[in-house]
PDB file of C-alpha atoms in Angstrom:
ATOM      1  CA  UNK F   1     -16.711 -58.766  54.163  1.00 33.00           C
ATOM      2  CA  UNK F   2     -16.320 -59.783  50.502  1.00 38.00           C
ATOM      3  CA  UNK F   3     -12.793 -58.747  49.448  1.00 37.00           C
ATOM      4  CA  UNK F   4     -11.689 -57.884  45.936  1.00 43.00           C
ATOM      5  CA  UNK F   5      -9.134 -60.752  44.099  1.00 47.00           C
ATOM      6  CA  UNK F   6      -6.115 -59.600  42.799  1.00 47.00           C
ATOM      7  CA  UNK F   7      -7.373 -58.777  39.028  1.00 58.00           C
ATOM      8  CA  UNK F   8      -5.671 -55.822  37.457  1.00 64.00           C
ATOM      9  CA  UNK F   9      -2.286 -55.334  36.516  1.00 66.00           C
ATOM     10  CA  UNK F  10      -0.675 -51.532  35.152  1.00 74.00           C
ATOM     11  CA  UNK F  11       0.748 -51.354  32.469  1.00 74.00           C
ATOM     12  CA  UNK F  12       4.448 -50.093  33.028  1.00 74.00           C
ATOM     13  CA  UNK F  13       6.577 -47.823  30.340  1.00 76.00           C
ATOM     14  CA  UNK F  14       5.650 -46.667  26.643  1.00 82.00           C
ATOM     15  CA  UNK F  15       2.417 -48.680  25.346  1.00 84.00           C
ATOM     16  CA  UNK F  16       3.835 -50.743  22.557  1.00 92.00           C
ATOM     17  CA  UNK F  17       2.770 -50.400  18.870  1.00 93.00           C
ATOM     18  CA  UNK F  18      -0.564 -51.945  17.533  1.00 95.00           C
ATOM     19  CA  UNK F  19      -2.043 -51.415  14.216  1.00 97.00           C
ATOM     20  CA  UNK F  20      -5.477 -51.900  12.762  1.00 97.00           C
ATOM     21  CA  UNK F  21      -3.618 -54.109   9.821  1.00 98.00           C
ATOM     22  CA  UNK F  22      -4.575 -58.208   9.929  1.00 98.00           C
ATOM     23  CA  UNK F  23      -1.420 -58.395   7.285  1.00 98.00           C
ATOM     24  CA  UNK F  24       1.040 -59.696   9.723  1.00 98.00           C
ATOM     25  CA  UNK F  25      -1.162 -61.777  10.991  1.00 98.00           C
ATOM     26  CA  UNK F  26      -2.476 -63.197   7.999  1.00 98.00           C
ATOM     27  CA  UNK F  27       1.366 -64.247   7.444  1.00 98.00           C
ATOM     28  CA  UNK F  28       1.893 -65.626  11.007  1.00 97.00           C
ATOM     29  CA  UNK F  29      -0.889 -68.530  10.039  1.00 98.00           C
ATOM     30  CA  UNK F  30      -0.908 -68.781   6.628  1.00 96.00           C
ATOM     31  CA  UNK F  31       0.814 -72.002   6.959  1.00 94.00           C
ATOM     32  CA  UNK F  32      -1.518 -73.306   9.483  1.00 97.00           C
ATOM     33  CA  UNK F  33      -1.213 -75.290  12.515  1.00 97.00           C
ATOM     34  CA  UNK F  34      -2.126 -71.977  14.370  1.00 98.00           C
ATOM     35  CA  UNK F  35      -2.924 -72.578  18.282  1.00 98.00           C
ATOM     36  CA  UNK F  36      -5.946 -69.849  19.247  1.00 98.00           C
ATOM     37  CA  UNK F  37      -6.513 -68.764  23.064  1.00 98.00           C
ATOM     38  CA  UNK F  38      -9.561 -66.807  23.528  1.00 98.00           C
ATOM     39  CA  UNK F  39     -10.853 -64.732  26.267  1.00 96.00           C
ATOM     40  CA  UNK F  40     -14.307 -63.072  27.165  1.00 93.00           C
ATOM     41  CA  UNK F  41     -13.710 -60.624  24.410  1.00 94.00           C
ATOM     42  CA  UNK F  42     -14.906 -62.856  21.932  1.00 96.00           C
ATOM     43  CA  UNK F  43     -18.405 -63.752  23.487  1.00 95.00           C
ATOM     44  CA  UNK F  44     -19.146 -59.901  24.231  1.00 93.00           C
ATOM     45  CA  UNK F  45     -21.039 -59.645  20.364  1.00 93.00           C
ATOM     46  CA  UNK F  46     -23.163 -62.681  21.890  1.00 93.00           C
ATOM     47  CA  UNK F  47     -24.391 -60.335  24.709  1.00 88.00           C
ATOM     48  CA  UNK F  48     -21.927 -61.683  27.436  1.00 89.00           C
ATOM     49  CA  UNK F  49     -20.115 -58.964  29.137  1.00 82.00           C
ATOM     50  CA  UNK F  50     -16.198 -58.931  28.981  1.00 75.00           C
ATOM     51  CA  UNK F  51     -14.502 -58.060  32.776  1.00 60.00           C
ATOM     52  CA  UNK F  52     -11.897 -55.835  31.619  1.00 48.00           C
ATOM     53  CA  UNK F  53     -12.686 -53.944  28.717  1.00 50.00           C
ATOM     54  CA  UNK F  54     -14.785 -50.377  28.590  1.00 51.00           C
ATOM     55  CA  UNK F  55     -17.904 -51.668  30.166  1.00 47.00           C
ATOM     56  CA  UNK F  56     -16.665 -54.626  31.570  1.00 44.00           C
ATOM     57  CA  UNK F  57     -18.157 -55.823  34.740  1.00 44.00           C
ATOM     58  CA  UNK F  58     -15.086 -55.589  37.470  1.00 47.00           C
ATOM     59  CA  UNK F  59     -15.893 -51.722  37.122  1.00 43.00           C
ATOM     60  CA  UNK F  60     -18.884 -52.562  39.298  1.00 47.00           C
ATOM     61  CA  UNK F  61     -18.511 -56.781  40.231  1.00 57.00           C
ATOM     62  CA  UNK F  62     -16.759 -58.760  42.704  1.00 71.00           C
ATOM     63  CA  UNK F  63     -16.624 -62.249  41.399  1.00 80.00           C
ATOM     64  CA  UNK F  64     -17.033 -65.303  43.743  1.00 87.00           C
ATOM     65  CA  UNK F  65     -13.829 -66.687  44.840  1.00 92.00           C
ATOM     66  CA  UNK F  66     -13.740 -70.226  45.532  1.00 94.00           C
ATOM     67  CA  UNK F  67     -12.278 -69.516  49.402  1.00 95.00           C
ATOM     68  CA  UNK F  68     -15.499 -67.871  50.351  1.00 94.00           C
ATOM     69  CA  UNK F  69     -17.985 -70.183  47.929  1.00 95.00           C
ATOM     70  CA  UNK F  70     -16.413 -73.270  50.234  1.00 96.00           C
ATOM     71  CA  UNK F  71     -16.440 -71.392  53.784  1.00 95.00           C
ATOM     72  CA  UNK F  72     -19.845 -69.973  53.919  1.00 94.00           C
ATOM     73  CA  UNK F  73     -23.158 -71.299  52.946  1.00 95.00           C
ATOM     74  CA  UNK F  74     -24.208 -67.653  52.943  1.00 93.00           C
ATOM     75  CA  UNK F  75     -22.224 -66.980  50.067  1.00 93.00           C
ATOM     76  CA  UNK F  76     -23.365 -70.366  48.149  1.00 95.00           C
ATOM     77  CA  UNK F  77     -27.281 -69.339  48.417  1.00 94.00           C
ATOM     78  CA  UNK F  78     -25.970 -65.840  46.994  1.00 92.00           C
ATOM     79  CA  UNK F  79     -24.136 -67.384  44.156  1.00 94.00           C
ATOM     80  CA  UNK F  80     -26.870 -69.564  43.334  1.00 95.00           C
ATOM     81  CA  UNK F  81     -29.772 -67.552  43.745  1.00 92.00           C
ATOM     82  CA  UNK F  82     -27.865 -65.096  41.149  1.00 91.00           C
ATOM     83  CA  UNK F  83     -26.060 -67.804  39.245  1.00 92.00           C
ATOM     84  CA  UNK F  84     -30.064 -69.349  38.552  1.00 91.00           C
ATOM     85  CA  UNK F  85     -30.878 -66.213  36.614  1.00 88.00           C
ATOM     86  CA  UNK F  86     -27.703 -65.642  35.066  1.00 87.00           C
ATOM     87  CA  UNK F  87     -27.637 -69.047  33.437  1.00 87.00           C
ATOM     88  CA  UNK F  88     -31.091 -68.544  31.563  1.00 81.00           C
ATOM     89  CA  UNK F  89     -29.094 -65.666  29.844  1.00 81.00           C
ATOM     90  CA  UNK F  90     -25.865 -67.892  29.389  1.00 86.00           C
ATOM     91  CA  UNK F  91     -28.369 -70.741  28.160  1.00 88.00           C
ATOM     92  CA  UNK F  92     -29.542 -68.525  25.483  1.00 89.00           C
ATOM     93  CA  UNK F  93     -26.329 -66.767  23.617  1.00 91.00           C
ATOM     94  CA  UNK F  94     -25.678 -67.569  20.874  1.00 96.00           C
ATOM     95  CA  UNK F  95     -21.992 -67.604  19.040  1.00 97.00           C
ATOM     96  CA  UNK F  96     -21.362 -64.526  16.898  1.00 97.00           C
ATOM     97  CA  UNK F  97     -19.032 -64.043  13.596  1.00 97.00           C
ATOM     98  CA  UNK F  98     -15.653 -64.332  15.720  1.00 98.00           C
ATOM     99  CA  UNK F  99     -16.782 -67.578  17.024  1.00 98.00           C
ATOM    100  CA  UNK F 100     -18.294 -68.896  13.583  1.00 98.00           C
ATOM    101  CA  UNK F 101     -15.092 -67.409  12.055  1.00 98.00           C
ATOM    102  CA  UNK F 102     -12.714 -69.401  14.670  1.00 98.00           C
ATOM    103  CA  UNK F 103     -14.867 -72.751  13.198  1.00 98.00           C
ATOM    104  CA  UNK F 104     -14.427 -71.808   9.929  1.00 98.00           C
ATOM    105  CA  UNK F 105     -10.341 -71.751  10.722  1.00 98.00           C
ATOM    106  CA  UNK F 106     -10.457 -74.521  12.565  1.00 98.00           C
ATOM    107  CA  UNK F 107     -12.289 -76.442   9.509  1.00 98.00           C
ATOM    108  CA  UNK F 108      -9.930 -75.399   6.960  1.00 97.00           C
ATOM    109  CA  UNK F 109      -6.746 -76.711   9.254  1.00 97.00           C
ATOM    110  CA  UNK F 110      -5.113 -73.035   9.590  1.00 98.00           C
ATOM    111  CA  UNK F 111      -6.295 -72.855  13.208  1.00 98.00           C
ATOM    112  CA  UNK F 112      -5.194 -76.796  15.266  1.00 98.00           C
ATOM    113  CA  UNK F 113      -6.377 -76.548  18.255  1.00 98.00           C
ATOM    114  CA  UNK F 114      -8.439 -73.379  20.832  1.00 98.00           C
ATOM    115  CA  UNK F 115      -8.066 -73.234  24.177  1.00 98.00           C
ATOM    116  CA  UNK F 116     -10.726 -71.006  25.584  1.00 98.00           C
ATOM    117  CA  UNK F 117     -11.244 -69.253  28.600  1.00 96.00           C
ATOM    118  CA  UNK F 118     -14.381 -68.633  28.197  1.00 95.00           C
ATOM    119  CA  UNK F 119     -17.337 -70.280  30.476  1.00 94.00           C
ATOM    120  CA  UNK F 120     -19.917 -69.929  27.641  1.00 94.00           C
ATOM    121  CA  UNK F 121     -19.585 -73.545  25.417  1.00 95.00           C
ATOM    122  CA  UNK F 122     -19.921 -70.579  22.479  1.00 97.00           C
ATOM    123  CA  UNK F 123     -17.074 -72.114  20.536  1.00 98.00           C
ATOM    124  CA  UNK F 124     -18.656 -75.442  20.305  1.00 97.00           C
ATOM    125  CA  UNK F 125     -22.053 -74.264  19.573  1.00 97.00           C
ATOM    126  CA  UNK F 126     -20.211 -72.860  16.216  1.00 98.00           C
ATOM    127  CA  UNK F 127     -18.770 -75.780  15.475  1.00 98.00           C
ATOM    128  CA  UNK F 128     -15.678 -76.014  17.048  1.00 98.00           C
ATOM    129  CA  UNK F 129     -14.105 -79.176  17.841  1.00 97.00           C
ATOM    130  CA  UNK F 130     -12.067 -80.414  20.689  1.00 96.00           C
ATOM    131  CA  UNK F 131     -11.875 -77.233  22.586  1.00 98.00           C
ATOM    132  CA  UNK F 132     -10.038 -76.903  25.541  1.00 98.00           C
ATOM    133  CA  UNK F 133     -12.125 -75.591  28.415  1.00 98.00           C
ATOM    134  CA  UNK F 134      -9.260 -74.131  30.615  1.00 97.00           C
ATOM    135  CA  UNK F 135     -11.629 -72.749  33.180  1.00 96.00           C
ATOM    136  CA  UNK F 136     -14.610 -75.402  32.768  1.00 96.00           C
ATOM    137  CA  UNK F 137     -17.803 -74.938  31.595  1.00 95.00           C
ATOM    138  CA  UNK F 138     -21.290 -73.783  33.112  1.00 94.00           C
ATOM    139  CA  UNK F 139     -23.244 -76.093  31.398  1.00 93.00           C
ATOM    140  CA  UNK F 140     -22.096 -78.449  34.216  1.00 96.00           C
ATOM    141  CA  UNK F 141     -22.108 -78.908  38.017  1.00 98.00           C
ATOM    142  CA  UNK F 142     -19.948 -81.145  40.476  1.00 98.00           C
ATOM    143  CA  UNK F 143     -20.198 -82.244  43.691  1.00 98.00           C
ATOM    144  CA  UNK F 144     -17.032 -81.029  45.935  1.00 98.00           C
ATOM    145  CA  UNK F 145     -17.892 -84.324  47.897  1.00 98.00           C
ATOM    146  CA  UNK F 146     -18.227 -87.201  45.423  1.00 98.00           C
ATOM    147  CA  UNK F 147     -17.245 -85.398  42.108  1.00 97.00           C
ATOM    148  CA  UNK F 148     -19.920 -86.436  40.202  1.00 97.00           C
ATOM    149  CA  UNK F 149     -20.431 -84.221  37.620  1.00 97.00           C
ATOM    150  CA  UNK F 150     -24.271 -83.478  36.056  1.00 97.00           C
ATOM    151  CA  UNK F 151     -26.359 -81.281  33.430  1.00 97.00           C
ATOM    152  CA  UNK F 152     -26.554 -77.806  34.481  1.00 96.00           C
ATOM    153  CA  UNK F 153     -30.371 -78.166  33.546  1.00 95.00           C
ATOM    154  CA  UNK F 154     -30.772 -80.712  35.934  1.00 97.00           C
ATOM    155  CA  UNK F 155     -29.966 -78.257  38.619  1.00 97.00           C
ATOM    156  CA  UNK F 156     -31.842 -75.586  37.059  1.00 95.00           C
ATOM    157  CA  UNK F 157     -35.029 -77.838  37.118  1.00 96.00           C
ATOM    158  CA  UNK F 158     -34.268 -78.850  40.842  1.00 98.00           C
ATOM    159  CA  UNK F 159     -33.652 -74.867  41.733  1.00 97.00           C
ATOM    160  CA  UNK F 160     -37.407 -73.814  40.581  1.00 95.00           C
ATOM    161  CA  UNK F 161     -39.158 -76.557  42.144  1.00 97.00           C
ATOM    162  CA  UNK F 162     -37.688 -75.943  45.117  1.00 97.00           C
ATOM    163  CA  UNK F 163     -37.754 -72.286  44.786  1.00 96.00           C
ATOM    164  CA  UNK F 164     -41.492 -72.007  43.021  1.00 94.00           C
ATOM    165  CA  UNK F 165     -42.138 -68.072  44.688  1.00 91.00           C
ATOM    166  CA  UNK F 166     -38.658 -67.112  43.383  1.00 89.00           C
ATOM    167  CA  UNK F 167     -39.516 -63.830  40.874  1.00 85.00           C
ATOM    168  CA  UNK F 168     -36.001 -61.974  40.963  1.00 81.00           C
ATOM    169  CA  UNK F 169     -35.093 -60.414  38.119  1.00 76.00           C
ATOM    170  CA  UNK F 170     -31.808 -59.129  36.684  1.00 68.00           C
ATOM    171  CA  UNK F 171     -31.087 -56.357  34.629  1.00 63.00           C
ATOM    172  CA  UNK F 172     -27.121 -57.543  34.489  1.00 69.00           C
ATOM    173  CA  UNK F 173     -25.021 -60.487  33.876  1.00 75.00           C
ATOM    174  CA  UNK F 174     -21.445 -61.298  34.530  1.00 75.00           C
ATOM    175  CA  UNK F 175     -19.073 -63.443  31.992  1.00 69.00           C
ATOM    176  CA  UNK F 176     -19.263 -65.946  35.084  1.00 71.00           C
ATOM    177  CA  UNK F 177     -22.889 -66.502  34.746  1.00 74.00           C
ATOM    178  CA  UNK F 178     -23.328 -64.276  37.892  1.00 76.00           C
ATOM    179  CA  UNK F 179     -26.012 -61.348  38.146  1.00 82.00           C
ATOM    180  CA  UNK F 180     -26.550 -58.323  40.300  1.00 78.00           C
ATOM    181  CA  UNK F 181     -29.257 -59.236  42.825  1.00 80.00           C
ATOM    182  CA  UNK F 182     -30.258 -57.290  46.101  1.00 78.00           C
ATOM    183  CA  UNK F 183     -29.731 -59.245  48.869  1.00 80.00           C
ATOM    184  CA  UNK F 184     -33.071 -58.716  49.710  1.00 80.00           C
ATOM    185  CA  UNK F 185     -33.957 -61.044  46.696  1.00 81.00           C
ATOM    186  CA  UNK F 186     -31.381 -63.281  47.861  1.00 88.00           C
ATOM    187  CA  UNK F 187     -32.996 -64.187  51.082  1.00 87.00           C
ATOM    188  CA  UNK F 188     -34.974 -67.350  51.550  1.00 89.00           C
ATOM    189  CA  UNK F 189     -33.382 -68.742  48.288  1.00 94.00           C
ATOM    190  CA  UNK F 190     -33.009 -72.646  48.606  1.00 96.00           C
ATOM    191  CA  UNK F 191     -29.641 -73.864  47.732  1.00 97.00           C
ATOM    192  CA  UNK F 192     -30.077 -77.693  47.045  1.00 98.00           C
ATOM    193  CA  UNK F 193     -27.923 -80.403  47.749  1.00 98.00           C
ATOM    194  CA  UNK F 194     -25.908 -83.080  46.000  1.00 98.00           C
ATOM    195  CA  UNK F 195     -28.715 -86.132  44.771  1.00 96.00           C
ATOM    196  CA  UNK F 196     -25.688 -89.049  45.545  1.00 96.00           C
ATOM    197  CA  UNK F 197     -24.424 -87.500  48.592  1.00 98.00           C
ATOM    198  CA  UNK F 198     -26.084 -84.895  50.111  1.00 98.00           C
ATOM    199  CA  UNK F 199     -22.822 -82.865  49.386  1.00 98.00           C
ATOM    200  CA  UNK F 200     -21.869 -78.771  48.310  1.00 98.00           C
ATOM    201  CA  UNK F 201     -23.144 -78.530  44.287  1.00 98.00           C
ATOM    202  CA  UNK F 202     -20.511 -76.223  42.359  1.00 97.00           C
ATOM    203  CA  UNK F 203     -20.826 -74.993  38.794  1.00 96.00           C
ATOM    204  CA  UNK F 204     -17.933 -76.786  36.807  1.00 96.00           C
ATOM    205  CA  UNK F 205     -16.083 -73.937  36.502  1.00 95.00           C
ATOM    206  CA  UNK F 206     -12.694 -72.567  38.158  1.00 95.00           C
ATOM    207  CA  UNK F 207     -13.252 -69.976  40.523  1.00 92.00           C
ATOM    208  CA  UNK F 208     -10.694 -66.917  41.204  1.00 88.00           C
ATOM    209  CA  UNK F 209      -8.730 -68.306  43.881  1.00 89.00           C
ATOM    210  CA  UNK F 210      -8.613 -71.712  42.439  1.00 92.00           C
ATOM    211  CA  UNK F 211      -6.580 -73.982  40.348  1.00 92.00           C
ATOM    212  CA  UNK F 212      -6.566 -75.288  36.733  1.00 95.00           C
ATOM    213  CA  UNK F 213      -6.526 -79.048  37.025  1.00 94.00           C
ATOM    214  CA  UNK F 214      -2.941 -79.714  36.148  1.00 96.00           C
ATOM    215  CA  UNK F 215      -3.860 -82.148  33.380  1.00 96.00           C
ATOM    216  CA  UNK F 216      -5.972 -79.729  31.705  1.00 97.00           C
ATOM    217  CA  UNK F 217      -2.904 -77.571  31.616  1.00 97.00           C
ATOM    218  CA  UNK F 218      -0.565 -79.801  30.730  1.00 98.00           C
ATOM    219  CA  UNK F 219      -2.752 -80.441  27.708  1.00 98.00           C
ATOM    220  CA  UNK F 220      -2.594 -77.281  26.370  1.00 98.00           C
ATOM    221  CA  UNK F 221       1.328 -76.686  26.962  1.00 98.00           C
ATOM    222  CA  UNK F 222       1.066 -79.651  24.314  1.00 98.00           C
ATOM    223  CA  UNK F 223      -1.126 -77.553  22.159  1.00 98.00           C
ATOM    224  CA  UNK F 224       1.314 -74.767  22.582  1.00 98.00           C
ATOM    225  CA  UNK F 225       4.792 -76.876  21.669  1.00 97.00           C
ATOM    226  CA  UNK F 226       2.996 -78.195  18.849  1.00 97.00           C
ATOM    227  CA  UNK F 227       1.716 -75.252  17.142  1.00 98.00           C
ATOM    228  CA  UNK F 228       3.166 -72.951  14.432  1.00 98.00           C
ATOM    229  CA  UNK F 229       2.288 -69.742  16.549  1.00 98.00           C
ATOM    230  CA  UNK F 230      -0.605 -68.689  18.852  1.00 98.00           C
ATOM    231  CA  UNK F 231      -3.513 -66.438  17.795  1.00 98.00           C
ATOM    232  CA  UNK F 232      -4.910 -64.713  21.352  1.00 98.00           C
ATOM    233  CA  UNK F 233      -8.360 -63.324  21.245  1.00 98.00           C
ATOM    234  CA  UNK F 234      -9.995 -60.939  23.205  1.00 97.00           C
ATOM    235  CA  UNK F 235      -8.234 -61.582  26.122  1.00 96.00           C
ATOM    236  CA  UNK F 236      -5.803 -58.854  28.611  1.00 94.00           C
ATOM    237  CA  UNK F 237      -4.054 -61.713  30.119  1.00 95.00           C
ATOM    238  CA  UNK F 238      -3.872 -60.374  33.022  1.00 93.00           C
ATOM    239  CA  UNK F 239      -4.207 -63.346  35.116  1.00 90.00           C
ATOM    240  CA  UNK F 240      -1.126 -65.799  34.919  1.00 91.00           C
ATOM    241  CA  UNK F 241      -3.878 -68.726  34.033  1.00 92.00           C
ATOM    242  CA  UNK F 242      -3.589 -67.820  30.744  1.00 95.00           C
ATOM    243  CA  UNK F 243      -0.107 -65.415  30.370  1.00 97.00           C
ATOM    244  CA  UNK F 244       1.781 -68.500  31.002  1.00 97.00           C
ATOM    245  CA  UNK F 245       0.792 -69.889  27.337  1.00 98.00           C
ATOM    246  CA  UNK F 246       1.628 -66.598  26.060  1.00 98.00           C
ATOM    247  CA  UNK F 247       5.033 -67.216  27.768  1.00 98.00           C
ATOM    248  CA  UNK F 248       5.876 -70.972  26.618  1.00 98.00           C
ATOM    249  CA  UNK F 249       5.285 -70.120  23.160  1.00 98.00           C
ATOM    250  CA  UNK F 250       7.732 -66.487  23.205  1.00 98.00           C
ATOM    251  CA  UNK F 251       9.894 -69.071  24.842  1.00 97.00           C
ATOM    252  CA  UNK F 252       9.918 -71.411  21.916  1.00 97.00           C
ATOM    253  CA  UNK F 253      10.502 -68.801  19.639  1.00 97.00           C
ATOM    254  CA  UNK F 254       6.701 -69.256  18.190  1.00 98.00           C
ATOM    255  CA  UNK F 255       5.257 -66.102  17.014  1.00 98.00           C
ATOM    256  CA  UNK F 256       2.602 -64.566  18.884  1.00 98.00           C
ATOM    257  CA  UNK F 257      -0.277 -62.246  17.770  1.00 98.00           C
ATOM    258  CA  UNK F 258      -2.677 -60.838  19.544  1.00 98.00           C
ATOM    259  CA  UNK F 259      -6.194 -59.805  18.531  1.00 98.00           C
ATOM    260  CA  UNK F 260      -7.997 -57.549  21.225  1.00 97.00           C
ATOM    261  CA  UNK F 261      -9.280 -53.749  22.332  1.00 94.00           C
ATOM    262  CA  UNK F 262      -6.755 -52.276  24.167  1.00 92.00           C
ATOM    263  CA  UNK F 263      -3.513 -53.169  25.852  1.00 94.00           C
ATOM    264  CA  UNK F 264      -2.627 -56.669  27.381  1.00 96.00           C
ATOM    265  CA  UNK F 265      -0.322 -57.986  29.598  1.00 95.00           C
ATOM    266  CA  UNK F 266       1.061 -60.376  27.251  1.00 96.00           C
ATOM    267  CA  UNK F 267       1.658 -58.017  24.430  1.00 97.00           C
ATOM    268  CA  UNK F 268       5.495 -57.469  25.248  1.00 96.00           C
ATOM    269  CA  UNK F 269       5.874 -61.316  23.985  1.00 97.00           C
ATOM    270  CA  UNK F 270       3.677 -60.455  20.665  1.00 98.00           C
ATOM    271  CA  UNK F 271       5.202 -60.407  17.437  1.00 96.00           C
ATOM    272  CA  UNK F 272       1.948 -58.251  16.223  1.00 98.00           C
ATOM    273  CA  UNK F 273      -0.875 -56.458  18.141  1.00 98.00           C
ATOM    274  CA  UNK F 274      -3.974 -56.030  16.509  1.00 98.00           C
ATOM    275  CA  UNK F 275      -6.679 -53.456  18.162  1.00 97.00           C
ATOM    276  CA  UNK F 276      -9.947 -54.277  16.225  1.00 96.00           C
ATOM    277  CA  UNK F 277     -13.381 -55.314  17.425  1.00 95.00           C
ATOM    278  CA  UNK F 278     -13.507 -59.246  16.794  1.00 97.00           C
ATOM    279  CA  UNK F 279     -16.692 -59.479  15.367  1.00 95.00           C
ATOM    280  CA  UNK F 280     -15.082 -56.932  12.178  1.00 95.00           C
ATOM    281  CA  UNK F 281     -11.499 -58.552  12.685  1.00 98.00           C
ATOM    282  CA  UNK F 282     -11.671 -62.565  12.384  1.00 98.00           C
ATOM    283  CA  UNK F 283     -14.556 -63.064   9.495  1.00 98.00           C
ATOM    284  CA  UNK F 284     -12.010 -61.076   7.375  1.00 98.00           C
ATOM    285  CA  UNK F 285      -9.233 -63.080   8.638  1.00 98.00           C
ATOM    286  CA  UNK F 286     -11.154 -66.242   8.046  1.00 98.00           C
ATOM    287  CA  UNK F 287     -12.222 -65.026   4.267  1.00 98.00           C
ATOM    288  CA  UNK F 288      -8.244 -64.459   3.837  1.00 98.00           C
ATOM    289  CA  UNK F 289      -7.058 -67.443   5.012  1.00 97.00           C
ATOM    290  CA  UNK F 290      -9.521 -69.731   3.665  1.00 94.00           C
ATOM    291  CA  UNK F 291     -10.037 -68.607  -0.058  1.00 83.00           C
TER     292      UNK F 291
END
């Protein structure tokens, strides 16, 4: 039986104070050098569903965890058989004004680096250089065998021709390229192999249940100690893959300031919390900043 990952965290005591006002925040990176770390709440204007926020998708979705994607080839020819429609819908977003904004900060040198945790490649499709994929990418696919990594539409051309009869469609995505699917669509649904080895295809992406590559992380604790503060983005932070940034740089004494709808779990370490939609929020910050 599919079991839920540990996802949610409850907020304990008094909700702290957060204002509508970029002002603070505006002064936090006015001197630039600014560090951002962006969650799914930035891709949501792009038509990508968050997982935590009002209508966010663990109200109704179990993700994949990497324990059962590895164990059972059951649960591989689900994930794939949903994953193939969900990435047409991926393949097509487009960045909004937050990420066009974040390009435009990056390009005038107040923002130095992003670390995203986003699946979606919608920071570099704005412009954005040199982002940090913390959790990967879906564009590409490894081999658990051999590592070799290829173009997700590689695999997507492979899936159809060996899947020509396969007419699902979805009505839903997830932010991990995942779709609701009846299992009755799922059934039959060729899962192909690894063209080096014959091994298990994965999307390049991390999985709940497994873990960063430790020099991806170690990169951006670098990020971190060399910034001026760090600008989070649509992201709760509820899961430590992220949090722990949060936590070097309140350690360092760098401000933090968070952008986002709603609580987070990071916000006790936040010099200012903003609660504005991102799309409104960050082209005003970026006209501000930039003039």
């Amino acid at each position: 039986m599919r079991t839920r990952p540990t996802l949610s965290w409850t907020p304990a005591g008094e909700p702290l104070p957060r204002t509508t006002s970029l002002d603070d925040v505006v002064r936090i990176a006015e001197g630039g050098g600014v560090v951002v770390l962006s969650g799914a709440g930035l891709s949501t204007e792009s038509g990508i569903p968050d997982y935590r926020g009002e209508t966010g998708s663990l109200r109704r979705h179990t993700p994949m965890t990497y324990q059962e994607f590895v164990a059972a080839e059951h649960a591989r020819q689900r994930y794939w058989a949903r994953s193939h429609l969900g990435w047409r819908t991926i393949a097509r977003a487009r960045p909004n004004d937050g990420h066009r904004a974040v390009a435009a900060l990056r390009a005038a040198g107040v923002v130095g680096g992003v670390i995203t945790q986003n699946v979606d490649g919608l920071h570099q499709a704005a412009g954005t250089p040199d982002v940090v994929e913390l959790h990967g990418s879906l564009d590409r696919v490894v081999c658990l065998s051999c590592r070799a990594l290829t173009p997700r539409e590689e695999l997507d051309r492979r899936l159809r021709e060996a899947n020509p009869d396969f007419t699902a469609t979805a009505t839903r995505i997830n932010p991990d390229g995942d779709v609701d699917l009846a299992d009755s669509a799922v059934r039959g649904f060729r899962v192909v192999p690894c063209r080096s080895c014959a091994g298990v295809l994965k999307p390049d992406v991390v999985f709940f249940g497994e873990n960063v590559e430790p020099s991806r992380v170690d990169r951006c604790y670098r990020l971190v100690e060399q910034a001026s503060a760090l600008l989070v983005l649509g992201s709760s932070l509820t899961v430590m893959s992220g949090l722990r940034f949060v936590r070097r740089a309140a350690e360092a004494g760098k401000p933090v300031a968070i952008i986002n709808r709603g609580p987070t779990r990071g916000d006790k370490y936040a010099s200012v919390r903003v609660d504005l939609p991102l799309g409104h929020a960050l082209p005003e910050l970026a006209a501000r900043l930039t003039a």
